[in-house]
Coordinates of C-alpha atoms and ligand atoms in Angstrom, one line a residue:
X13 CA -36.2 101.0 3.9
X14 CA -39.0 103.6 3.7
X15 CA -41.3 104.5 1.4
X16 CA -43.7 107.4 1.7
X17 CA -46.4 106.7 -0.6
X18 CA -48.6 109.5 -2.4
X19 CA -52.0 108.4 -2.1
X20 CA -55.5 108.0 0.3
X21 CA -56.6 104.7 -1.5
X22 CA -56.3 101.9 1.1
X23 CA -56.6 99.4 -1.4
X24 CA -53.0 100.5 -3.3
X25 CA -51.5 100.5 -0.2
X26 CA -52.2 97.2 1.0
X27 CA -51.0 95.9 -2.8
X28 CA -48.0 98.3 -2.9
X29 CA -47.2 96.8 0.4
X30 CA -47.7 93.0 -0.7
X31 CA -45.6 93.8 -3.9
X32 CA -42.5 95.2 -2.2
X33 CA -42.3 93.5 1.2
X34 CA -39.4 94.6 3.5
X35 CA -40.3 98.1 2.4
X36 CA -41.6 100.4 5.0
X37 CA -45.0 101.8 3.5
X38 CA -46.1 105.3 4.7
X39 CA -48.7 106.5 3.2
X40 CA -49.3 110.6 2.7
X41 CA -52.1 111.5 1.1
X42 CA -51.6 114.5 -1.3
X43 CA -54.9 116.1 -0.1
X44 CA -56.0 119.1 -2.2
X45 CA -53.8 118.8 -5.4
X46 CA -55.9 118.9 -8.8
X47 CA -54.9 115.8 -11.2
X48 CA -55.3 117.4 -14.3
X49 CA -52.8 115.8 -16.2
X50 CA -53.3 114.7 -19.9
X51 CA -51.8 110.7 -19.0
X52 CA -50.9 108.7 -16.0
X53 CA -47.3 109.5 -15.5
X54 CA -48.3 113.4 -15.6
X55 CA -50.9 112.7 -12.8
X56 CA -47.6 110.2 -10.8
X57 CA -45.7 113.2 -10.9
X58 CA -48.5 115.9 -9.6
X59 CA -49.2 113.4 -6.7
X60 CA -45.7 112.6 -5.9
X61 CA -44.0 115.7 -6.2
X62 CA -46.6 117.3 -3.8
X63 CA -45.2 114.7 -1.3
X64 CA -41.9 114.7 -1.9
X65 CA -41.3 118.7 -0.6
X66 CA -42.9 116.8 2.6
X67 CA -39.8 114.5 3.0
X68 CA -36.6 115.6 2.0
X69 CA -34.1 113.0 1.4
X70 CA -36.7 110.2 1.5
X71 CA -38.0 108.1 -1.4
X72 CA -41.5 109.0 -2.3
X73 CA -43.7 107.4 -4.8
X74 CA -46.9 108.0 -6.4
X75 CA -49.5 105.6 -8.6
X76 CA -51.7 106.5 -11.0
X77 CA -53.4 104.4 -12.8
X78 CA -57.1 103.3 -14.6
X79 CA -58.8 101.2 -16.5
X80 CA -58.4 101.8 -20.7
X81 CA -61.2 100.1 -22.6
X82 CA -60.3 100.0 -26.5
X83 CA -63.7 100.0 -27.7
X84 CA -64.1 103.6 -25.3
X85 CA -61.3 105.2 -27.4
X86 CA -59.1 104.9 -24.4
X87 CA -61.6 105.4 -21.1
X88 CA -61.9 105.7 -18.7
X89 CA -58.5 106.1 -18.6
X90 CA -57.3 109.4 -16.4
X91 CA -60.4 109.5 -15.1
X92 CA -60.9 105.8 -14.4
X93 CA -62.1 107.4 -10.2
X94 CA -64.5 109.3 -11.4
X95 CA -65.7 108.0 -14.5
X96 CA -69.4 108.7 -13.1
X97 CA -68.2 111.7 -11.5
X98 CA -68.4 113.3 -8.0
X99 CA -67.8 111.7 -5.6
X100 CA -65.7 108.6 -6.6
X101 CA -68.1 105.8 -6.4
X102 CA -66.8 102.2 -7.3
X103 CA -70.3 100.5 -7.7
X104 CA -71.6 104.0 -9.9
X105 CA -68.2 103.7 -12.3
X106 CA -68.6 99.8 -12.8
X107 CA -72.2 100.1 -13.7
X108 CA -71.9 103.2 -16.1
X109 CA -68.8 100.7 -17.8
X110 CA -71.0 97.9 -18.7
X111 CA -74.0 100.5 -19.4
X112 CA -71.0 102.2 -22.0
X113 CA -70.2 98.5 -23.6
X114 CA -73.5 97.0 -23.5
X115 CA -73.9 95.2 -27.0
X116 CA -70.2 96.0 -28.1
X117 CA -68.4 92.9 -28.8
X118 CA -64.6 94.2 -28.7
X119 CA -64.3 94.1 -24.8
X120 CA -60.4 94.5 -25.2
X121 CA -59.2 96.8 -22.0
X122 CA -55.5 97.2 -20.1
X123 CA -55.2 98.6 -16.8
X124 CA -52.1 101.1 -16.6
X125 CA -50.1 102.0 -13.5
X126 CA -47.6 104.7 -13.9
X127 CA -45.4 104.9 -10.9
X128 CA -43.4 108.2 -10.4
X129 CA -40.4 107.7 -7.7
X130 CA -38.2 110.9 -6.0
X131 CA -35.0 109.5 -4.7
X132 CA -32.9 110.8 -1.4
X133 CA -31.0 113.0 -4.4
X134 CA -34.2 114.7 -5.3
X135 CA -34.4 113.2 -8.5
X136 CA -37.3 111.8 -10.3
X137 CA -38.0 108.1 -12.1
X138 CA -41.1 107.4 -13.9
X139 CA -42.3 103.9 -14.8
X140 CA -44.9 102.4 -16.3
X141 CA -46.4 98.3 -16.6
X142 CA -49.8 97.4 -18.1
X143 CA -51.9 94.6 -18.1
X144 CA -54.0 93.0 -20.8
X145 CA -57.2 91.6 -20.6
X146 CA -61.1 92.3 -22.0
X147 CA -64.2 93.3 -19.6
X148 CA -66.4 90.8 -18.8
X149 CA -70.6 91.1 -19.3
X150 CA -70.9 91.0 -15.2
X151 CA -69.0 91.8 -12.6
X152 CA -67.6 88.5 -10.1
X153 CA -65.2 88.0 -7.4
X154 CA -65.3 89.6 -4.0
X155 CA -61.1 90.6 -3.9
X156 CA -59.1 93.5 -4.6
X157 CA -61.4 97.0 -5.5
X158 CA -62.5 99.0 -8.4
X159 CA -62.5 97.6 -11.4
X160 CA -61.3 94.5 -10.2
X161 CA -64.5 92.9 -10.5
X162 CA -64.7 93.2 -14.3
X163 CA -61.5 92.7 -15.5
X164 CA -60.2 89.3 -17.1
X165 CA -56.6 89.5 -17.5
X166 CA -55.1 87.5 -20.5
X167 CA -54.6 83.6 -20.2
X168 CA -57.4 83.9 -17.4
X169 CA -61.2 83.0 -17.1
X170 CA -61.1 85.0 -13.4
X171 CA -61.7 88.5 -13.1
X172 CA -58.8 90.4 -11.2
X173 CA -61.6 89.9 -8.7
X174 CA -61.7 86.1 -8.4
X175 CA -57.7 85.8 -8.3
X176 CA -55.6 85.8 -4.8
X177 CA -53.4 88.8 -4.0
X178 CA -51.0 86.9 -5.2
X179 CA -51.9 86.0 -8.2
X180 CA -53.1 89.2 -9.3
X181 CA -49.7 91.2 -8.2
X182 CA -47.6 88.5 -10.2
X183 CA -49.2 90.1 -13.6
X184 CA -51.3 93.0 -12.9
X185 CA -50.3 96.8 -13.8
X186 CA -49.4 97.4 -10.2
X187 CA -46.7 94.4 -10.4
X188 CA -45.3 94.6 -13.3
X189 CA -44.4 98.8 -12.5
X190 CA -43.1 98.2 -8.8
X191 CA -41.1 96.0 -10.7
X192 CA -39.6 98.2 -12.4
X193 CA -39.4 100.9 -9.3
X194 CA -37.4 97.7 -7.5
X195 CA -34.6 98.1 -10.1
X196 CA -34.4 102.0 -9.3
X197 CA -34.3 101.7 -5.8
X198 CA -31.5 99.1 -6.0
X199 CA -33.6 96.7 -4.4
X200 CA -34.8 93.5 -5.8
X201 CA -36.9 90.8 -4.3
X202 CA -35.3 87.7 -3.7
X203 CA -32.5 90.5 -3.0
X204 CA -30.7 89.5 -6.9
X205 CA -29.3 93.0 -7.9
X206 CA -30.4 93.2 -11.7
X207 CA -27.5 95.5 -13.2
X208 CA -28.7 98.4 -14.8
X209 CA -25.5 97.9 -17.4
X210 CA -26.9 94.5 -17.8
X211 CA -30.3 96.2 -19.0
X212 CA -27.8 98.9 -21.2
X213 CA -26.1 96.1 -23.1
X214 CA -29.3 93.7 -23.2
X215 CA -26.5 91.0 -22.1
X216 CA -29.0 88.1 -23.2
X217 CA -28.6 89.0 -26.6
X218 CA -24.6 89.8 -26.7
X219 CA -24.1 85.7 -27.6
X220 CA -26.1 86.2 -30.7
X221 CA -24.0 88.7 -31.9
X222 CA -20.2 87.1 -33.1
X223 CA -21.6 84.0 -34.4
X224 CA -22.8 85.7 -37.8
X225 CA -18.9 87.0 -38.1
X226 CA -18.6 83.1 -37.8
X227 CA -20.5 82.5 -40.7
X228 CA -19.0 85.2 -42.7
X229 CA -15.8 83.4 -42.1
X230 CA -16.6 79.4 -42.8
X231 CA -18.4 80.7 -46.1
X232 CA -14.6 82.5 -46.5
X233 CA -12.7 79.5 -45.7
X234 CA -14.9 77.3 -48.1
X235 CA -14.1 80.1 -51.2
X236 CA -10.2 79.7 -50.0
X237 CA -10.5 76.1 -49.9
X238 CA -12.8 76.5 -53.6
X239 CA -9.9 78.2 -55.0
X240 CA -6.7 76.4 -53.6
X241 CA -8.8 73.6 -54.8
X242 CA -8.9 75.0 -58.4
X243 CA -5.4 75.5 -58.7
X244 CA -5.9 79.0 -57.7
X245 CA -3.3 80.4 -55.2
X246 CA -5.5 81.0 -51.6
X247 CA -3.7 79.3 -49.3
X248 CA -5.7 78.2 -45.9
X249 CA -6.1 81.6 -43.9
X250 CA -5.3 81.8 -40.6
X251 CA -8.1 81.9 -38.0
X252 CA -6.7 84.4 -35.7
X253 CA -8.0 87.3 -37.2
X254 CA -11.7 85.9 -37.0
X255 CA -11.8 85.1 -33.3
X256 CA -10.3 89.2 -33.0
X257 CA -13.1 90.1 -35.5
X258 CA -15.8 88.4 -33.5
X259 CA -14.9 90.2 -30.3
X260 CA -14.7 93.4 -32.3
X261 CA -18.3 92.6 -33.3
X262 CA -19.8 92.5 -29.8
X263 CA -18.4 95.4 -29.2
X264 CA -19.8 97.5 -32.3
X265 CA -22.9 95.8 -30.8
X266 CA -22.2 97.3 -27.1
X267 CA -21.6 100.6 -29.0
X268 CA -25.0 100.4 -30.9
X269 CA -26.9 99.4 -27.8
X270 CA -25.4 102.4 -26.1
X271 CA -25.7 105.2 -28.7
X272 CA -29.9 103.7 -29.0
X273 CA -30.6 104.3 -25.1
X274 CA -28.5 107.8 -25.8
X275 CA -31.0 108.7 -28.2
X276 CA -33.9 107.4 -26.6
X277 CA -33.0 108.8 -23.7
X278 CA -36.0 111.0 -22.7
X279 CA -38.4 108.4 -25.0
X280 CA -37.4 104.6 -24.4
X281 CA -39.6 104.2 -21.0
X282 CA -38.3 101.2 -19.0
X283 CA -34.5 101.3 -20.3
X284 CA -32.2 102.4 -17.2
X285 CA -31.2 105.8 -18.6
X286 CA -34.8 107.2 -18.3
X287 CA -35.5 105.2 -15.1
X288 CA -32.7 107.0 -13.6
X289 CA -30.6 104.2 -13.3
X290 CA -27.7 105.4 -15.3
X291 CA -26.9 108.5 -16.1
X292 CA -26.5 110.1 -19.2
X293 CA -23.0 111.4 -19.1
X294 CA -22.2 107.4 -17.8
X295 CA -23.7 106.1 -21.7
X296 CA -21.8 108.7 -23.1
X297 CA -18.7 107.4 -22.0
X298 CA -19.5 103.8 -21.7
X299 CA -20.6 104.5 -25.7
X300 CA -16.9 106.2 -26.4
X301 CA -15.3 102.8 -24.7
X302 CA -17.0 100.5 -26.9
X303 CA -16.4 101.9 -30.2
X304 CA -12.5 102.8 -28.7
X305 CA -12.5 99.3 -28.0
X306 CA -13.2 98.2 -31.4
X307 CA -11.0 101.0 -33.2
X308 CA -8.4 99.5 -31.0
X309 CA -8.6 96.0 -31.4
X310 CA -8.8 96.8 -35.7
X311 CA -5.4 98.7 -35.0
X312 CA -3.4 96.8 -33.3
X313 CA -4.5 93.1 -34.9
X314 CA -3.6 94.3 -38.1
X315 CA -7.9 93.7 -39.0
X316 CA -7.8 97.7 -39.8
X317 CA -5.5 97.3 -42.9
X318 CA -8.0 94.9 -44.4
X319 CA -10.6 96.5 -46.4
X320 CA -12.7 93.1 -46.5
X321 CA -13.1 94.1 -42.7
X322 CA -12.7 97.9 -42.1
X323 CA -15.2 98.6 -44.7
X324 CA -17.7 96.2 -43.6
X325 CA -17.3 97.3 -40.3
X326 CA -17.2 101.1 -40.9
X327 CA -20.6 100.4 -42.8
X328 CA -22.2 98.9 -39.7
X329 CA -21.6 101.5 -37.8
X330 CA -22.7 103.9 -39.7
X331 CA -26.3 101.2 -40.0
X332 CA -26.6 101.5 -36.2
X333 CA -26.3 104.9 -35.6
X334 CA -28.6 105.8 -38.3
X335 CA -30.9 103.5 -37.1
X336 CA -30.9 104.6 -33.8
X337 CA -32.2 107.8 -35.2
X338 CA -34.3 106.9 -38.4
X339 CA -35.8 103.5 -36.5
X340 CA -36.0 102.1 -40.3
X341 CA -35.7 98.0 -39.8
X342 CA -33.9 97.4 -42.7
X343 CA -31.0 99.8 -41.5
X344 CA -31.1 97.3 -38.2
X345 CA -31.2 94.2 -40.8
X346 CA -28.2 96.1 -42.7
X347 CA -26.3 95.9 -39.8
X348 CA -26.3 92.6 -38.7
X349 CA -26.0 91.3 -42.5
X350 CA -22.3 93.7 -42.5
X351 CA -21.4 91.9 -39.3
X352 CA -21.4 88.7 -41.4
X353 CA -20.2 90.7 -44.1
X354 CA -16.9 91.3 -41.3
X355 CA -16.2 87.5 -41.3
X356 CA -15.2 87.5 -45.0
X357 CA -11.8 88.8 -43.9
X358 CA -9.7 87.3 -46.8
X359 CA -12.0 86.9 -49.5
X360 CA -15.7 87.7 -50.1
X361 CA -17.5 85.5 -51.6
X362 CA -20.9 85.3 -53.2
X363 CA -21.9 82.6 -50.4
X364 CA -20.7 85.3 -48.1
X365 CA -22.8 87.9 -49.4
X366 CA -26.2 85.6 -50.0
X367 CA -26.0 84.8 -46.2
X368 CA -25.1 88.6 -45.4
X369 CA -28.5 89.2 -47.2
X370 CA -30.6 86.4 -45.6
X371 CA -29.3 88.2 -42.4
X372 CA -30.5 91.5 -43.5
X373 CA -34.0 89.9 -44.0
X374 CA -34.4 88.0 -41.1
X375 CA -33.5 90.9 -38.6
X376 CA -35.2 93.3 -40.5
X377 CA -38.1 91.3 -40.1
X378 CA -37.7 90.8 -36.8
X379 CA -36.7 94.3 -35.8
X380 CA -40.5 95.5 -37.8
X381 CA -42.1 92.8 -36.0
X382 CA -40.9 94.2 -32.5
X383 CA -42.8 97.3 -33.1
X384 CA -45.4 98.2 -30.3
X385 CA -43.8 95.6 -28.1
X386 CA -43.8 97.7 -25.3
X387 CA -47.2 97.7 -24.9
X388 CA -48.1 93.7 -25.7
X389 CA -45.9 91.5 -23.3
X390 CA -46.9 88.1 -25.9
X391 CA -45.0 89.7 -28.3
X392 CA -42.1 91.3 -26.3
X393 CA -41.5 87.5 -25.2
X394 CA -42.2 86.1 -29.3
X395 CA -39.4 89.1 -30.4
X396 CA -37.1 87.3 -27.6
X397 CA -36.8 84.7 -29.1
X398 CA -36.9 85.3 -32.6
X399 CA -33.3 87.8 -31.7
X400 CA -32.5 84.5 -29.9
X401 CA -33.1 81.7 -32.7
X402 CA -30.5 84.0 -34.9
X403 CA -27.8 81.6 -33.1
X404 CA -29.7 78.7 -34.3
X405 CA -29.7 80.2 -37.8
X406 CA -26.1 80.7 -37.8
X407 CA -25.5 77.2 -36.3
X408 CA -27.5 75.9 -39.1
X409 CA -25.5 77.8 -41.7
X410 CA -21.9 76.6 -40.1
X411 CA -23.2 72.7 -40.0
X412 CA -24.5 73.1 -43.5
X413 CA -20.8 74.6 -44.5
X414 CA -19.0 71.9 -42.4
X415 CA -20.7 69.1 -44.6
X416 CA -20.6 70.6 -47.6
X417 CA -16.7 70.9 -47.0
X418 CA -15.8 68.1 -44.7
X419 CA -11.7 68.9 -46.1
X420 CA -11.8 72.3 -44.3
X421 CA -11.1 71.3 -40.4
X422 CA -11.2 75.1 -39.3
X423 CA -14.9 74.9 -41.0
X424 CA -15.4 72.4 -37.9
X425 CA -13.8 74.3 -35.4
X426 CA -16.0 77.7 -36.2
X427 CA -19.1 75.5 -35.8
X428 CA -17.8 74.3 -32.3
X429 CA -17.2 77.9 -31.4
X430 CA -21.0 78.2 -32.8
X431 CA -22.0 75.5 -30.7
X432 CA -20.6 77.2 -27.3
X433 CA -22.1 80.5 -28.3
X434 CA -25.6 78.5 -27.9
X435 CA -24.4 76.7 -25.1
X436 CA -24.0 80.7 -23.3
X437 CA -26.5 82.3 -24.7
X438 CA -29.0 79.5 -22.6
X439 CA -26.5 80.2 -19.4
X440 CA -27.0 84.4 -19.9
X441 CA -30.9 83.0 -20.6
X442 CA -31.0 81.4 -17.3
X443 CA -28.4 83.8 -15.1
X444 CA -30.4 87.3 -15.8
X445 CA -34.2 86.4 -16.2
X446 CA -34.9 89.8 -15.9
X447 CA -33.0 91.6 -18.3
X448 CA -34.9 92.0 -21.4
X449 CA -34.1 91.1 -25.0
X450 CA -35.2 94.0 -27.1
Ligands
ITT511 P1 -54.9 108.2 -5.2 O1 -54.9 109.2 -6.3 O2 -55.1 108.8 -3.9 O3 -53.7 107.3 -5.3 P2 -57.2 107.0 -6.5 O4 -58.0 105.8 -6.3 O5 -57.8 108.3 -6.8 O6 -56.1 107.2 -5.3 P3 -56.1 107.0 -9.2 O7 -56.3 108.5 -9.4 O8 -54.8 106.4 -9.6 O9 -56.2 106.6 -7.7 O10 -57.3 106.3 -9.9 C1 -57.2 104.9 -10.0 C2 -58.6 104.3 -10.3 O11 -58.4 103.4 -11.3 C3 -59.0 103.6 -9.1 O12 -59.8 104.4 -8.2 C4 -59.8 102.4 -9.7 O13 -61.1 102.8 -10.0 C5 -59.0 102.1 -10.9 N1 -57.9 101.2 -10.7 C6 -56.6 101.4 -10.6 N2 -55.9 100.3 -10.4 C7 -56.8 99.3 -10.2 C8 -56.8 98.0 -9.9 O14 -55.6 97.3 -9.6 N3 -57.9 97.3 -9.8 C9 -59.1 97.9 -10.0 N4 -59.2 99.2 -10.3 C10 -58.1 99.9 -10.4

């Protein structure tokens, strides 16, 4: 496949060829253009789009990207080529940087790269991936170009400098966008197709999501069991209905999933609707399945005519759409703490709704915590697996339930159910490495 390639930098061609090998690089240089966009991506698009008129039905692609140093307010930034002006001198910018920062203790800096794509179909695809790391007192290393020779990426006690090409493309800016531009092209090294729908419904996390309807319904089965054992009249309930009620749950899931990249359509950088990879009108409909799906599945299993789990359910819904568009975490927490709520199908009880709320906290929690993920990868990975270790919570809950009523078998057979959730949860884990959990 070719690639024309927006840009006069040698050095970003010989990286853009090392990331994305098999791909044809041509590089164009947009002579002449003025790149006086406010951010990266504005600058991507100036560059590329002056290309693109150049090749008609060809991808093109344009990189921009710079140096952002915290304790600068942000510069370089744009201007990271000529930070010490006319012309763009490497050894002037470096020197004016460690001038700027002499004496300033906060060395934190990222380097950006915001990649801007045209497809054969003329449309456009913006990415974005940034790296972490602080500027060092002095430059070292004799690799890469720039900046390179000042920058310590996280986990490292190299400059960008001092690493190999490889090492450096595995986590710099550069990587981590073509990345992301390997996705839109359809095109994936070790050639593993990564799904865009995969990306939609965040698949990893689909696992975590009928176990807490499991819950809902052992703490259920204990309160029938409580009563019958009382003298009451709750005889054991049939466990039909829960297994429908879990499946309903992953799809009120699906449908919340959808209707947030919806909303976030034009926002959410890095989800597949604004990388181009699905298309609007596609969510739209793939939305209208899932909550179909779910409305049909309550009709026609007899769930809809009982209020313990149409009200529940209506309620979540109503959670996730509003926190698609409010972003409050407590909404998020309110949803998944209904979805245990949904479990209770034949009687509520107050175990029911005590778990319901230690749902509401923990994914609250979890959902404020993920804030500003997008531009800290430690935490993107830490918010992973604290929306993974909600399986573990709810395993804990059933196993807790099963001893404290070793009379109720079906207790038993929901916590085995539990247990194979885990067990695919770790098999999605494994089989899609690349498809993020938040
Ligand atoms: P084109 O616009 O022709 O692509 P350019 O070098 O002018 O080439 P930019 O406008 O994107 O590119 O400016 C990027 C500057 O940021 C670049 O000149 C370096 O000083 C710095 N930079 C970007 N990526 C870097 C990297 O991986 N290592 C070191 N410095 C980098």
């Amino acid at each position: 496949m070719k690639l024309y390639v927006a840009t006069h930098n040698a050095h970003k061609v010989r990286e853009i060829s090392q990331i994305l090998p098999g791909v044809e690089i041509v590089p164009d240089d947009p002579e002449g253009i003025e790149e006086n966009a406010p951010d990266f991506t504005g600058n991507a698009l100036i560059k590329v789009r002056a290309i693109a008129a150049r090749h008609p039905g060809e991808w093109c692609m344009a990189d921009d990207s710079g140096l952002e140093v915290k304790a600068l307010g942000g510069a370089p930034g744009v201007r990271s080529a000529r930070y010490a002006g006319e012309p763009c001198s490497t050894p002037a910018n470096n020197a004016l940087l460690l001038k700027n920062l002499a004496g300033v203790a906060d060395r934190t800096a990222n380097f950006t790269c915001a990649v801007a794509l045209v497809g054969p179909d003329g449309r456009e695809h913006t990415v974005v991936g940034k790296c972490f790391g602080r500027i060092a007192e002095a430059p070292s290393g004799a690799e890469g170009f720039g900046y390179d020779p000042l920058f310590v990426p996280d986990g490292y006690d190299r400059s960008f400098a001092e690493l190999t090409a490889e090492e450096k493309n595995a986590i710099s800016h550069r990587g981590k966008a073509l990345e992301k531009v390997l996705e839109c092209i359809g095109k994936r090294r070790e050639n593993r197709p990564c799904n865009p729908w995969l990306r939609l419904f965040r698949v990893v996390n689909l696992p975590t999501v009928p176990g807490d309807v499991l819950v809902g319904a052992a703490a259920m089965l204990a309160a029938c069991w409580h009563v019958s054992a009382a003298g009451g009249q709750a005889s054991p309930p049939p466990l039909a209905p829960v297994w429908w009620a879990a499946l309903a749950s992953v799809f009120m899931y699906m449908f919340g999933l959808a209707d947030n990249d919806i909303v976030g359509a034009k926002t959410d950088k890095g989800r597949p609707i604004p990388d181009g990879c699905i298309s609007l009108g596609a969510a739209r409909v793939a939305r209208a399945i899932c909550i179909a799906a779910v409305m049909a599945i309550g009709v026609f299993t007899g769930l809809s005519r009982l209020p313990t789990w149409s009200v529940p359910a209506f309620l979540l819904v109503c959670s996730v759409v509003a926190y698609n568009r409010l972003k409050w975490p407590l909404l998020m927490g309110l949803a998944r703490g209904l979805n245990v709520a949904c479990g209770g199908l034949f009687l509520v009880s107050p175990v029911t709704l005590g778990l319901a709320a230690l749902w509401v906290a923990y994914i609250a929690f979890v959902t404020k915590y993920s804030e500003g993920e997008e531009d800290d990868p430690a935490r993107k990975r830490r918010v992973g697996a604290l929306v993974g270790g909600i399986v573990y919570l709810q395993l804990a809950a059933l196993i807790a339930l099963a001893l404290a009523f070793p009379h109720v078998a079906a207790i038993r057979t929901l916590l085995l159910a539990g247990a194979a959730l885990l067990v695919l949860l770790r098999l999605f884990k494994t089989l899609f490495p690349r498809v993020s959990a938040s």
